[in-house]
Coordinates of C-alpha atoms in Angstrom, one line a residue:
M1254 CA 0.4 0.1 0.0
E1255 CA 2.8 2.3 1.1
A1256 CA 4.2 1.7 -2.4
L1257 CA 1.1 2.7 -4.6
R1258 CA 0.8 5.4 -2.5
L1259 CA 4.3 7.0 -2.6
Q1260 CA 4.3 5.8 -6.2
K1261 CA 0.7 8.3 -7.2
K1262 CA 2.8 11.0 -5.6
Y1263 CA 5.9 10.6 -7.6
P1264 CA 4.3 9.8 -11.2
E1265 CA 7.9 9.7 -12.6
V1266 CA 9.0 6.7 -10.7
T1267 CA 7.8 3.2 -11.8
R1268 CA 6.1 0.7 -9.3
D1269 CA 9.8 -1.3 -10.0
E1270 CA 12.2 1.5 -9.2
M1271 CA 9.5 2.3 -6.3
F1272 CA 10.2 -1.1 -4.6
D1273 CA 13.6 -1.5 -5.7
L1274 CA 14.1 2.4 -3.2
I1275 CA 12.0 1.1 -0.5
N1276 CA 14.2 -2.3 -0.3
R1277 CA 17.4 0.0 -0.4
F1278 CA 16.1 1.8 2.3
N1279 CA 14.6 -0.8 4.2
A1280 CA 18.7 -2.1 4.3
I1281 CA 20.3 0.4 5.7
L1282 CA 21.1 -0.3 9.1
T1283 CA 19.8 1.5 12.1
D1284 CA 18.6 1.5 15.7
S1285 CA 15.6 3.1 15.0
P1286 CA 12.8 1.7 12.4
R1287 CA 12.0 3.6 9.2
C1288 CA 14.0 6.2 10.4
I1289 CA 17.8 6.6 9.1
D1290 CA 20.3 9.1 10.6
K1291 CA 21.8 11.2 7.3
S1292 CA 25.0 10.3 7.1
A1293 CA 23.8 6.6 6.7
V1294 CA 22.4 7.8 4.1
L1295 CA 24.8 10.0 2.2
H1296 CA 27.4 7.0 3.3
T1297 CA 24.4 4.7 1.1
L1298 CA 24.0 7.0 -1.8
Q1299 CA 27.9 7.4 -2.5
S1300 CA 28.5 3.8 -2.8
S1301 CA 26.1 3.7 -4.9
G1302 CA 27.7 5.8 -7.9
E1303 CA 26.2 9.1 -6.3
S1304 CA 28.1 12.0 -5.7
C1305 CA 28.3 13.2 -1.7
D1306 CA 28.6 16.7 -2.1
Q1307 CA 25.8 16.5 -4.6
A1308 CA 23.6 14.1 -1.9
R1309 CA 24.0 16.2 0.7
E1310 CA 23.1 19.6 -0.8
T1311 CA 20.3 17.9 -2.3
L1312 CA 19.1 16.5 0.9
K1313 CA 19.0 20.3 2.6
G1314 CA 15.9 20.6 -0.1
V1315 CA 14.0 18.0 1.4
S1316 CA 11.0 18.0 4.4
V1317 CA 13.1 16.1 7.0
D1318 CA 11.1 17.2 9.8
A1319 CA 12.2 17.8 13.3
S1320 CA 14.4 14.7 14.3
G1321 CA 16.4 15.1 11.8
K1322 CA 15.7 11.7 10.9
V1323 CA 14.7 10.6 7.1
E1324 CA 12.3 8.3 6.7
L1325 CA 10.4 6.3 3.5
E1326 CA 8.9 9.4 2.0
D1327 CA 12.6 11.8 2.4
W1328 CA 14.2 9.1 1.1
V1329 CA 12.2 9.0 -1.7
E1330 CA 11.7 12.3 -2.2
L1331 CA 15.8 13.0 -2.3
N1332 CA 16.3 10.1 -4.8
V1333 CA 13.4 11.7 -7.3
K1334 CA 15.2 15.1 -6.6
L1335 CA 18.8 13.4 -7.4
R1336 CA 17.4 12.1 -10.3
T1337 CA 15.6 14.9 -12.1
Q1338 CA 18.4 17.8 -10.9
S1339 CA 20.9 19.1 -12.6
K1340 CA 24.2 16.8 -11.8
A1341 CA 26.6 20.8 -12.5
S1342 CA 28.3 21.0 -9.0
V1343 CA 25.9 21.5 -6.0
L1344 CA 29.0 23.6 -4.7
P1345 CA 30.3 27.1 -6.7
T1346 CA 33.5 27.3 -7.1
R1347 CA 35.2 30.4 -7.9
A1348 CA 39.1 31.5 -7.3
G1349 CA 39.4 27.9 -4.8
K1350 CA 36.8 28.8 -3.0
V1351 CA 33.6 27.0 -2.4
T1352 CA 30.4 29.0 -1.7
V1353 CA 27.3 26.3 0.8
K1354 CA 23.9 26.7 2.3
G1355 CA 23.7 28.1 5.3
S1356 CA 20.8 27.6 7.5
N1357 CA 18.1 29.4 5.5
A1358 CA 18.4 30.3 1.8
N1359 CA 19.3 33.8 1.9
V1360 CA 22.8 32.6 3.6
S1361 CA 25.6 31.2 2.9
H1362 CA 29.0 30.8 4.0
T1363 CA 32.6 30.6 1.7
I1364 CA 34.8 27.7 2.7
N1365 CA 38.5 27.4 1.0
E1366 CA 39.4 24.8 -0.8
D1367 CA 43.1 24.6 0.0
E1368 CA 42.4 24.5 3.5
R1369 CA 39.8 21.9 3.6
K1370 CA 41.8 19.8 1.6
E1371 CA 44.9 20.1 3.7
F1372 CA 43.0 20.2 6.8
T1373 CA 41.9 16.7 6.2
N1374 CA 44.4 15.3 5.2
H1375 CA 46.3 16.4 8.6
I1376 CA 43.4 14.5 10.5
N1377 CA 43.9 11.3 8.1
G1378 CA 47.2 11.2 9.2
V1379 CA 46.2 12.0 12.6
L1380 CA 43.3 9.6 13.3
E1381 CA 43.7 7.2 10.4
N1382 CA 44.8 4.1 12.4
D1383 CA 42.3 5.1 15.5
P1384 CA 39.6 1.7 15.7
D1385 CA 36.5 3.1 16.7
I1386 CA 36.8 5.3 13.6
S1387 CA 38.6 4.1 11.4
N1388 CA 35.7 3.0 8.8
G1389 CA 35.6 6.4 7.3
F1390 CA 38.7 6.7 7.1
P1391 CA 40.8 7.8 4.5
I1392 CA 38.2 10.8 4.4
A1393 CA 38.3 11.9 0.9
T1394 CA 40.0 15.3 -0.1
D1395 CA 38.0 16.1 -3.2
T1396 CA 34.2 17.0 -1.5
M1397 CA 32.7 17.7 1.8
Q1398 CA 32.8 14.4 3.5
L1399 CA 34.6 15.7 6.5
S1400 CA 31.6 17.8 7.6
D1401 CA 29.9 14.4 7.6
E1402 CA 32.1 12.7 9.9
C1403 CA 32.2 15.4 12.4
H1404 CA 28.8 14.9 12.9
D1405 CA 28.6 12.8 16.0
G1406 CA 30.9 14.6 17.2
L1407 CA 33.3 11.3 17.6
M1408 CA 36.0 12.6 15.6
L1409 CA 36.3 16.1 17.0
C1410 CA 36.8 14.7 20.6
K1411 CA 40.0 12.5 19.0
L1412 CA 41.6 15.3 17.5
I1413 CA 41.1 17.7 20.4
N1414 CA 43.1 14.4 22.5
D1415 CA 46.2 14.6 19.8
P1416 CA 47.3 18.1 20.5
V1417 CA 46.3 17.8 24.3
P1418 CA 46.7 13.9 25.3
D1419 CA 43.7 12.9 27.8
T1420 CA 41.5 15.6 27.5
I1421 CA 38.4 13.7 27.2
N1422 CA 38.4 10.6 28.9
A1423 CA 37.8 8.1 26.2
H1424 CA 35.4 6.5 28.2
V1425 CA 32.8 8.8 28.4
L1426 CA 32.4 8.3 24.4
N1427 CA 29.4 7.3 22.8
I1428 CA 30.9 4.7 19.6
A1429 CA 28.8 3.2 17.0
T1430 CA 28.6 -0.6 16.8
A1431 CA 27.9 -2.7 13.7
G1432 CA 24.5 -2.5 13.2
K1433 CA 23.8 0.2 16.1
P1434 CA 24.2 3.6 14.8
L1435 CA 24.3 6.3 17.4
N1436 CA 21.2 7.8 18.7
T1437 CA 20.0 11.7 18.9
F1438 CA 20.9 11.3 22.6
Q1439 CA 24.2 10.4 22.4
L1440 CA 25.1 12.5 19.3
T1441 CA 24.3 15.2 21.3
E1442 CA 26.3 14.0 24.4
N1443 CA 29.2 13.7 22.3
N1444 CA 29.4 16.9 21.1
N1445 CA 28.2 18.6 24.1
I1446 CA 31.8 17.1 24.9
V1447 CA 33.2 19.0 22.0
I1448 CA 32.7 22.6 22.5
P1449 CA 33.7 22.6 26.2
S1450 CA 36.6 20.3 25.9
A1451 CA 37.8 22.4 22.9
K1452 CA 37.7 25.5 25.0
G1453 CA 39.5 23.7 28.4
I1454 CA 42.8 23.4 25.7
S1455 CA 42.2 26.9 24.7
C1456 CA 40.7 27.3 21.4
P1457 CA 38.3 30.2 21.1
V1458 CA 34.8 28.6 20.1
I1459 CA 31.9 30.5 20.2
N1460 CA 29.1 30.7 17.7
I1461 CA 29.1 27.1 17.3
G1462 CA 26.7 24.7 19.1
S1463 CA 26.7 20.9 19.5
S1464 CA 23.3 21.3 17.0
D1465 CA 25.8 22.5 14.4
I1466 CA 28.1 20.0 14.5
S1467 CA 25.4 17.5 14.5
D1468 CA 23.9 19.1 11.7
G1469 CA 27.0 19.0 9.9
R1470 CA 27.8 22.9 9.3
K1471 CA 30.9 23.2 7.5
H1472 CA 31.9 26.6 7.6
L1473 CA 31.7 26.1 11.7
I1474 CA 33.5 22.8 11.3
L1475 CA 36.1 23.9 9.3
G1476 CA 36.7 26.6 11.5
L1477 CA 36.5 24.5 14.8
I1478 CA 38.8 22.2 13.5
W1479 CA 41.5 25.0 12.5
Q1480 CA 41.4 26.4 15.9
I1481 CA 42.7 22.8 17.1
I1482 CA 45.4 22.2 14.6
R1483 CA 46.3 25.6 15.2
R1484 CA 46.6 24.4 19.2
G1485 CA 48.7 21.4 18.9
L1486 CA 51.1 23.0 16.0
L1487 CA 51.6 26.3 18.1
S1488 CA 51.9 24.4 21.4
Q1489 CA 55.8 23.9 21.0
V1490 CA 56.6 27.3 20.1
D1491 CA 57.4 28.6 23.4
I1492 CA 60.4 29.5 25.3
K1493 CA 59.9 27.3 28.1
L1494 CA 60.1 24.1 25.4
H1495 CA 62.6 25.7 23.5
P1496 CA 65.4 27.5 25.8
K1497 CA 67.2 28.5 22.2
L1498 CA 64.3 31.0 21.4
Y1499 CA 66.5 33.2 23.4
R1500 CA 68.4 34.0 20.6
L1501 CA 65.6 35.9 19.3
C1502 CA 66.1 38.9 21.6
E1503 CA 67.2 42.0 20.5
E1504 CA 68.7 44.5 21.3
G1505 CA 67.9 45.9 24.5
E1506 CA 65.4 43.2 25.7
T1507 CA 65.4 40.6 28.0
V1508 CA 64.0 37.5 28.1
N1509 CA 60.3 38.2 29.5
Y1510 CA 60.3 40.4 26.6
L1511 CA 59.7 37.5 24.4
L1512 CA 57.6 35.7 27.3
R1513 CA 54.8 38.8 25.9
L1514 CA 54.4 37.5 22.5
T1515 CA 52.2 35.1 21.4
P1516 CA 53.5 32.0 19.5
D1517 CA 52.7 33.3 15.6
Q1518 CA 54.6 36.3 16.9
I1519 CA 57.3 34.2 17.8
L1520 CA 57.6 32.5 14.5
L1521 CA 57.5 35.2 12.7
R1522 CA 60.6 36.5 14.0
W1523 CA 62.3 33.4 13.8
F1524 CA 61.1 33.6 10.0
K1525 CA 62.0 37.1 9.8
V1526 CA 59.3 38.4 8.2
N1527 CA 56.1 40.7 9.6
N1528 CA 53.7 38.6 8.2
F1529 CA 52.2 35.4 6.6
S1530 CA 50.6 36.5 3.7
R1531 CA 52.2 39.6 1.2
D1532 CA 55.9 38.6 2.8
V1533 CA 55.3 35.0 2.5
S1534 CA 53.7 34.9 -1.0
N1535 CA 56.5 35.3 -3.6
G1536 CA 58.4 32.3 -2.4
E1537 CA 61.9 34.3 -1.5
N1538 CA 61.5 34.2 1.9
Y1539 CA 61.0 30.1 1.9
T1540 CA 63.5 29.9 -0.4
I1541 CA 65.7 31.4 2.3
L1542 CA 64.5 29.6 5.3
L1543 CA 64.9 26.7 4.1
N1544 CA 68.7 27.2 2.7
Q1545 CA 69.3 28.3 5.8
L1546 CA 67.7 25.7 8.0
K1547 CA 68.9 22.4 5.3
P1548 CA 71.7 23.7 3.2
D1549 CA 72.5 20.7 1.8
E1550 CA 69.3 19.4 1.2
C1551 CA 67.4 23.1 0.0
S1552 CA 69.1 25.0 -2.6
R1553 CA 68.6 29.0 -3.5
A1554 CA 68.5 28.1 -7.3
P1555 CA 64.3 28.6 -7.1
L1556 CA 65.2 32.3 -6.8
Q1557 CA 66.4 32.6 -10.4
T1558 CA 62.7 31.1 -11.2
R1559 CA 60.3 34.5 -12.3
D1560 CA 57.0 32.4 -12.6
L1561 CA 55.4 32.6 -9.5
R1562 CA 53.4 29.3 -9.8
T1563 CA 56.1 27.4 -10.6
H1564 CA 58.6 28.9 -7.9
A1565 CA 56.1 28.1 -5.0
K1566 CA 56.3 24.6 -6.8
Q1567 CA 59.8 24.5 -5.8
V1568 CA 60.3 25.8 -2.3
L1569 CA 57.9 22.7 -1.8
Q1570 CA 59.5 20.7 -3.2
N1571 CA 62.5 21.7 -1.1
A1572 CA 60.2 21.4 1.7
T1573 CA 59.1 17.8 0.6
A1574 CA 63.2 17.0 0.8
I1575 CA 63.7 17.3 4.5
G1576 CA 60.1 15.8 5.1
C1577 CA 58.2 19.4 5.9
R1578 CA 55.8 19.5 3.5
K1579 CA 52.7 19.8 4.9
Y1580 CA 49.3 22.4 5.2
L1581 CA 51.0 24.4 2.0
T1582 CA 49.7 24.3 -1.7
P1583 CA 51.2 25.9 -4.6
S1584 CA 48.1 27.6 -5.1
S1585 CA 47.7 29.2 -1.6
L1586 CA 51.6 30.3 -0.9
V1587 CA 51.2 32.5 -4.0
A1588 CA 47.8 33.6 -3.1
G1589 CA 49.4 34.3 0.9
N1590 CA 46.8 32.3 2.4
R1591 CA 47.6 32.9 6.2
R1592 CA 46.3 30.6 8.2
L1593 CA 48.2 27.4 5.7
N1594 CA 51.4 29.7 5.9
L1595 CA 50.9 29.9 9.7
T1596 CA 51.0 26.2 9.9
F1597 CA 53.4 25.6 7.0
V1598 CA 56.0 27.6 8.8
A1599 CA 55.1 26.2 12.8
N1600 CA 55.3 22.4 11.2
L1601 CA 58.8 23.6 9.9
F1602 CA 60.0 24.9 13.1
N1603 CA 58.8 21.9 15.1
T1604 CA 60.7 20.4 13.0
W1605 CA 63.9 21.8 12.1
P1606 CA 64.2 24.6 14.8
G1607 CA 67.6 25.8 13.3
L1608 CA 68.9 27.4 16.8
A1609 CA 72.0 27.2 18.4
L1610 CA 72.8 25.9 21.7
L1611 CA 72.7 28.7 24.5
D1612 CA 76.1 29.5 25.6
E1613 CA 77.0 29.4 29.8
Q1614 CA 76.0 33.4 30.0
E1615 CA 72.9 33.3 27.7
A1616 CA 71.7 29.7 29.6
K1617 CA 72.5 32.2 32.9
D1618 CA 70.3 34.6 31.6
Y1619 CA 67.5 32.5 30.5
S1620 CA 67.6 30.7 33.9
A1621 CA 64.5 33.8 35.0
V1622 CA 62.5 31.2 33.0
E1623 CA 62.7 28.6 35.2
D1624 CA 61.8 31.0 37.9
F1625 CA 59.4 32.4 36.4
D1626 CA 57.1 28.8 36.4
A1627 CA 57.5 28.3 39.9
E1628 CA 54.4 30.3 41.2
G1629 CA 50.7 30.0 41.0
K1630 CA 51.7 28.0 38.2
H1631 CA 48.2 25.6 38.1
E1632 CA 46.0 29.2 38.9
A1633 CA 47.9 30.8 35.7
H1634 CA 47.3 28.2 33.2
V1635 CA 43.3 27.9 34.5
F1636 CA 43.2 31.8 34.5
T1637 CA 44.8 31.5 30.4
L1638 CA 42.1 29.6 29.4
W1639 CA 39.6 31.2 31.0
L1640 CA 40.6 34.8 29.7
N1641 CA 41.0 33.1 26.2
S1642 CA 37.5 31.1 26.1
L1643 CA 36.2 35.1 26.2
G1644 CA 38.3 36.0 23.3
V1645 CA 40.6 38.8 24.8
E1646 CA 42.6 40.1 21.9
P1647 CA 45.1 39.7 21.6
G1648 CA 45.3 36.0 23.2
V1649 CA 46.6 35.3 26.6
F1650 CA 49.6 32.9 26.2
N1651 CA 51.8 34.4 29.4
L1652 CA 49.6 35.6 32.1
F1653 CA 52.1 37.9 33.8
E1654 CA 53.1 39.0 30.6
N1655 CA 50.2 39.6 28.8
I1656 CA 47.7 41.7 31.3
K1657 CA 50.7 44.1 32.0
D1658 CA 49.1 47.0 29.6
G1659 CA 45.7 46.3 31.1
L1660 CA 44.2 46.4 27.9
I1661 CA 42.9 42.4 28.4
I1662 CA 41.6 43.5 32.3
L1663 CA 39.7 46.0 30.8
Q1664 CA 37.9 43.9 27.9
V1665 CA 36.8 41.8 30.8
E1666 CA 35.9 44.6 32.9
R1667 CA 33.4 46.1 30.2
G1668 CA 32.6 43.2 28.4
T1669 CA 33.9 44.1 25.7
A1670 CA 35.6 40.3 24.6
R1671 CA 34.4 39.1 21.2
P1672 CA 35.3 35.9 20.6
S1673 CA 34.7 33.7 17.2
L1674 CA 36.0 31.2 15.6
D1675 CA 36.8 33.5 12.9
R1676 CA 38.3 35.9 14.2
P1677 CA 38.9 39.6 13.1
E1678 CA 42.8 39.7 12.9
E1679 CA 42.8 37.3 10.2
Q1680 CA 41.3 39.3 8.1
E1681 CA 45.0 41.0 8.4
D1682 CA 47.7 39.5 9.0
I1683 CA 48.0 37.3 11.9
G1684 CA 50.0 38.4 15.0
I1685 CA 51.9 42.1 15.2
T1686 CA 55.0 42.5 13.5
P1687 CA 58.1 41.6 15.5
N1688 CA 59.0 44.9 16.3
Q1689 CA 55.9 46.4 17.0
S1690 CA 56.5 49.4 19.7
T1691 CA 54.7 48.8 23.4
L1692 CA 52.5 50.8 25.9
S1693 CA 54.3 53.0 27.2
R1694 CA 54.7 52.3 31.2
F1695 CA 52.7 55.1 32.2
K1696 CA 50.1 54.0 29.8
Q1697 CA 50.3 50.6 31.2
V1698 CA 49.9 51.9 35.3
E1699 CA 46.8 54.3 33.8
N1700 CA 44.8 51.3 32.3
T1701 CA 45.7 49.3 35.6
N1702 CA 45.0 52.0 38.0
Y1703 CA 43.1 50.1 40.3
A1704 CA 46.5 47.9 41.5
G1705 CA 48.4 50.1 39.7
A1706 CA 52.4 49.1 39.3
D1707 CA 52.3 45.9 40.5
I1708 CA 50.3 44.3 37.6
V1709 CA 52.8 45.8 35.2
N1710 CA 55.3 44.9 37.5
G1711 CA 54.0 41.5 36.9
S1712 CA 53.2 40.6 40.7
R1713 CA 52.7 37.2 40.3
T1714 CA 50.3 36.8 44.0
L1715 CA 48.2 40.1 43.3
V1716 CA 47.8 38.8 39.2
L1717 CA 46.4 35.6 40.3
S1718 CA 44.5 37.3 42.9
L1719 CA 42.9 40.1 40.8
I1720 CA 42.1 37.2 37.7
W1721 CA 40.6 35.0 40.4
Q1722 CA 38.3 38.0 41.5
L1723 CA 37.7 38.5 37.8
M1724 CA 36.2 34.6 37.0
W1725 CA 34.4 34.8 39.8
M1726 CA 32.5 37.9 39.5
N1727 CA 31.6 36.1 36.0
I1728 CA 30.7 33.0 37.7
T1729 CA 28.5 34.6 40.4
K1730 CA 27.3 36.7 37.1
T1731 CA 26.1 33.7 35.7
L1732 CA 24.6 32.0 38.9
M1733 CA 22.4 35.1 39.6
G1734 CA 20.9 35.7 36.1
L1735 CA 19.7 31.6 37.0
S1736 CA 18.7 32.4 40.4
A1737 CA 14.9 33.0 41.2
S1738 CA 16.0 35.7 44.0
G1739 CA 19.3 37.3 41.7
C1740 CA 21.3 36.9 44.5
P1741 CA 24.6 35.1 44.0
M1742 CA 25.4 32.5 46.1
T1743 CA 27.9 32.2 49.1
D1744 CA 30.9 29.7 49.3
Q1745 CA 28.8 28.3 52.0
E1746 CA 25.6 28.0 50.2
M1747 CA 27.1 26.6 47.1
L1748 CA 29.0 23.7 49.9
K1749 CA 25.5 23.6 51.2
W1750 CA 23.5 22.8 47.6
A1751 CA 27.1 19.9 46.6
N1752 CA 26.1 17.8 50.2
T1753 CA 22.5 18.4 49.6
I1754 CA 21.8 17.0 45.9
V1755 CA 24.7 13.6 47.1
Q1756 CA 23.2 13.2 49.9
K1757 CA 19.5 13.3 48.4
A1758 CA 20.6 11.2 45.4
K1759 CA 22.9 8.6 47.5
P1760 CA 21.5 8.9 51.2
G1761 CA 25.1 7.7 53.9
A1762 CA 27.8 9.5 51.1
R1763 CA 30.5 10.6 52.5
T1764 CA 29.7 15.3 52.9
I1765 CA 32.5 17.4 52.0
L1766 CA 33.1 20.3 55.3
S1767 CA 34.5 22.8 52.8
F1768 CA 36.4 23.0 48.9
K1769 CA 39.5 22.2 50.9
D1770 CA 38.6 18.9 52.2
P1771 CA 41.4 16.2 52.3
S1772 CA 38.4 14.0 50.6
L1773 CA 37.9 15.6 47.4
M1774 CA 41.6 14.0 46.4
T1775 CA 40.3 10.8 45.8
G1776 CA 37.7 12.2 43.4
I1777 CA 34.9 10.3 44.5
F1778 CA 32.7 13.3 45.8
I1779 CA 32.4 14.8 42.7
L1780 CA 31.7 11.9 40.5
D1781 CA 28.6 11.3 42.9
L1782 CA 27.9 14.8 42.5
L1783 CA 28.1 14.6 38.7
N1784 CA 25.8 11.3 39.2
A1785 CA 23.4 12.3 41.1
L1786 CA 22.5 15.6 38.5
Q1787 CA 22.2 13.5 36.1
P1788 CA 21.5 9.7 37.2
G1789 CA 23.3 6.9 35.1
I1790 CA 25.8 9.5 33.5
V1791 CA 28.7 7.4 35.9
D1792 CA 29.3 4.2 35.3
P1793 CA 30.5 2.6 38.6
A1794 CA 32.6 0.1 36.5
L1795 CA 34.9 3.4 35.9
I1796 CA 35.4 4.6 39.5
I1797 CA 38.3 3.3 41.5
P1798 CA 37.9 3.1 45.0
V1799 CA 40.8 4.7 46.2
A1800 CA 41.5 6.0 49.6
E1801 CA 42.9 9.8 50.1
N1802 CA 46.4 8.0 50.6
G1803 CA 45.7 5.6 48.1
D1804 CA 48.1 5.6 44.6
Y1805 CA 48.3 9.2 43.0
E1806 CA 47.5 7.8 39.8
D1807 CA 44.4 6.2 40.8
R1808 CA 43.0 9.4 41.9
R1809 CA 43.9 11.0 39.2
Q1810 CA 42.1 8.7 37.0
N1811 CA 39.1 9.6 39.1
A1812 CA 39.3 13.2 38.5
K1813 CA 40.0 13.1 34.6
L1814 CA 36.6 10.7 34.5
A1815 CA 34.9 13.2 36.3
I1816 CA 35.8 16.5 34.3
S1817 CA 34.8 14.6 31.0
I1818 CA 31.4 13.6 32.4
A1819 CA 31.3 17.4 33.6
R1820 CA 31.9 18.4 29.6
K1821 CA 29.4 15.4 28.4
M1822 CA 27.0 17.9 30.5
N1823 CA 28.1 20.4 29.0
A1824 CA 29.9 22.3 32.2
L1825 CA 32.2 24.4 31.0
T1826 CA 34.9 24.1 33.2
F1827 CA 39.2 24.3 32.9
L1828 CA 40.0 22.3 35.7
V1829 CA 42.8 19.6 34.9
P1830 CA 42.8 16.1 37.1
E1831 CA 46.3 17.4 38.9
D1832 CA 43.9 20.2 40.5
I1833 CA 41.3 18.2 42.0
V1834 CA 44.0 15.9 43.7
D1835 CA 45.7 18.1 45.1
V1836 CA 42.9 19.9 46.3
R1837 CA 43.4 23.5 44.8
P1838 CA 39.8 25.1 46.8
R1839 CA 39.5 28.3 44.2
L1840 CA 39.8 25.9 41.0
I1841 CA 37.7 23.6 42.8
L1842 CA 34.9 26.4 43.4
T1843 CA 35.0 27.3 39.5
F1844 CA 34.0 23.8 39.2
I1845 CA 31.0 23.1 41.8
G1846 CA 30.2 26.8 40.4
S1847 CA 29.6 25.3 36.6
L1848 CA 28.1 22.1 37.7
L1849 CA 25.9 24.1 39.6
A1850 CA 24.9 26.2 36.4
I1851 CA 23.9 23.4 34.5
A1852 CA 22.3 22.3 36.9
N1853 CA 19.5 25.6 36.8

């Protein structure tokens, strides 16, 4: 009967063809009868010879209901439209850029083809052997398959763990099995983990939610992937990891000046260029740099080539000779693509830094960096991540140095930070010129007049106290907005809330006396609180029953599990497991505050 009804609606389809469509639909494996996930539909069509991009764009014009699942009638409508529409490209491409549809017919977005291809290559290289997601590999670099593969959040979670291992506990991820794809709730849980975890490794993640990932919003997903890749590559461009970067100090500068520079600014100085666009687009600076790093493998012969594209190919041939041809293409080099040039140079630096060892005096001068890292290391790390999540400009990489001019503090105070996946400075050159002047000391003190010279001088105790107050004010403001009375909660009220929630769900469970309570170091109270907020979210088999004086690694595993589960619940937290195990009360308080926010 259903076949006859559908044939009346679509008379251009013969009876035999309709029965064939129904049989193909029923053959698609699903956990929900007669409701198929969009990604499964696309894979089925692609395996039958349809263009993946064509099918994806056509599916947007099919009247799928609010569940997002494709039903039989949707399937027939999709196949009819694919049969009757023009086979011309549904993704208009011009000058290496693809235009994709936005959330409605009046909105469109542009995606750089070279960026999509190179970021896809990066993911293929990093995750190809992962047993949980290997079925979709290698991801095609000539289609928009990447956005489909990311829709369940699993690939993005794995990608986040690449630059910062163990950011996400693999046990909390929902993984599809043969014949049983993830349901909508499980997809949302995975994608909920992605957003706070990306923020937790200092990626600016704004204007994107879990539904954007599950819906395959290409431009947003690609922007998020760029931030994760950028985070991984630039994490190694650090004077604390490469003391030899001290050699980049210019006359009259101390190591503290280098500590103020962002990683991309350090790369500009290392490369001896002012930007990653105009200064490199003719390939000459690349030819000289590669020759300086590896003179035996990289000649300066390309300097004699006048054709820019041919010169660019020769530059990349030199890069291939030293194992560094990644991220950059001849077209993106000539076009001065800032993102791809930055990633290429970062990879080159990470592979061949080409800096001589420090002599005895330089090593003595550099020792100040070690002292710098000794005080307030963990709190400074958390506060840095929090500030970057707000989208302050420029980004914070060295807390005590980067806030000296007061501009970051003023942005937070006034609420003027404008975070975005595609940051405004990328419309110009990434970073600033290596020799850009800083504000005068008078202006710095004027900006920080409530704390004055202590901030300009980098007083660590005062800086940590100030940023803590700003962070707590931000959390309190959120909680006040959720409170019926509109009044902020005290520490004791938050403590009572946490104990009450745990006791109600698990009578007899041990409560805590304060946020300094030694029992917090086991992670068990926090796991009990999480399970009380969302029953069943914590698998009891994953909890390690460990005492306060038990093995440190066991306690750390519990803490790591708690942080990942909190992010799965969409809580925004910047802790690392050691903050719980070592019972850092201010940081644990922010963690409880984030749980209170999602509970309301």
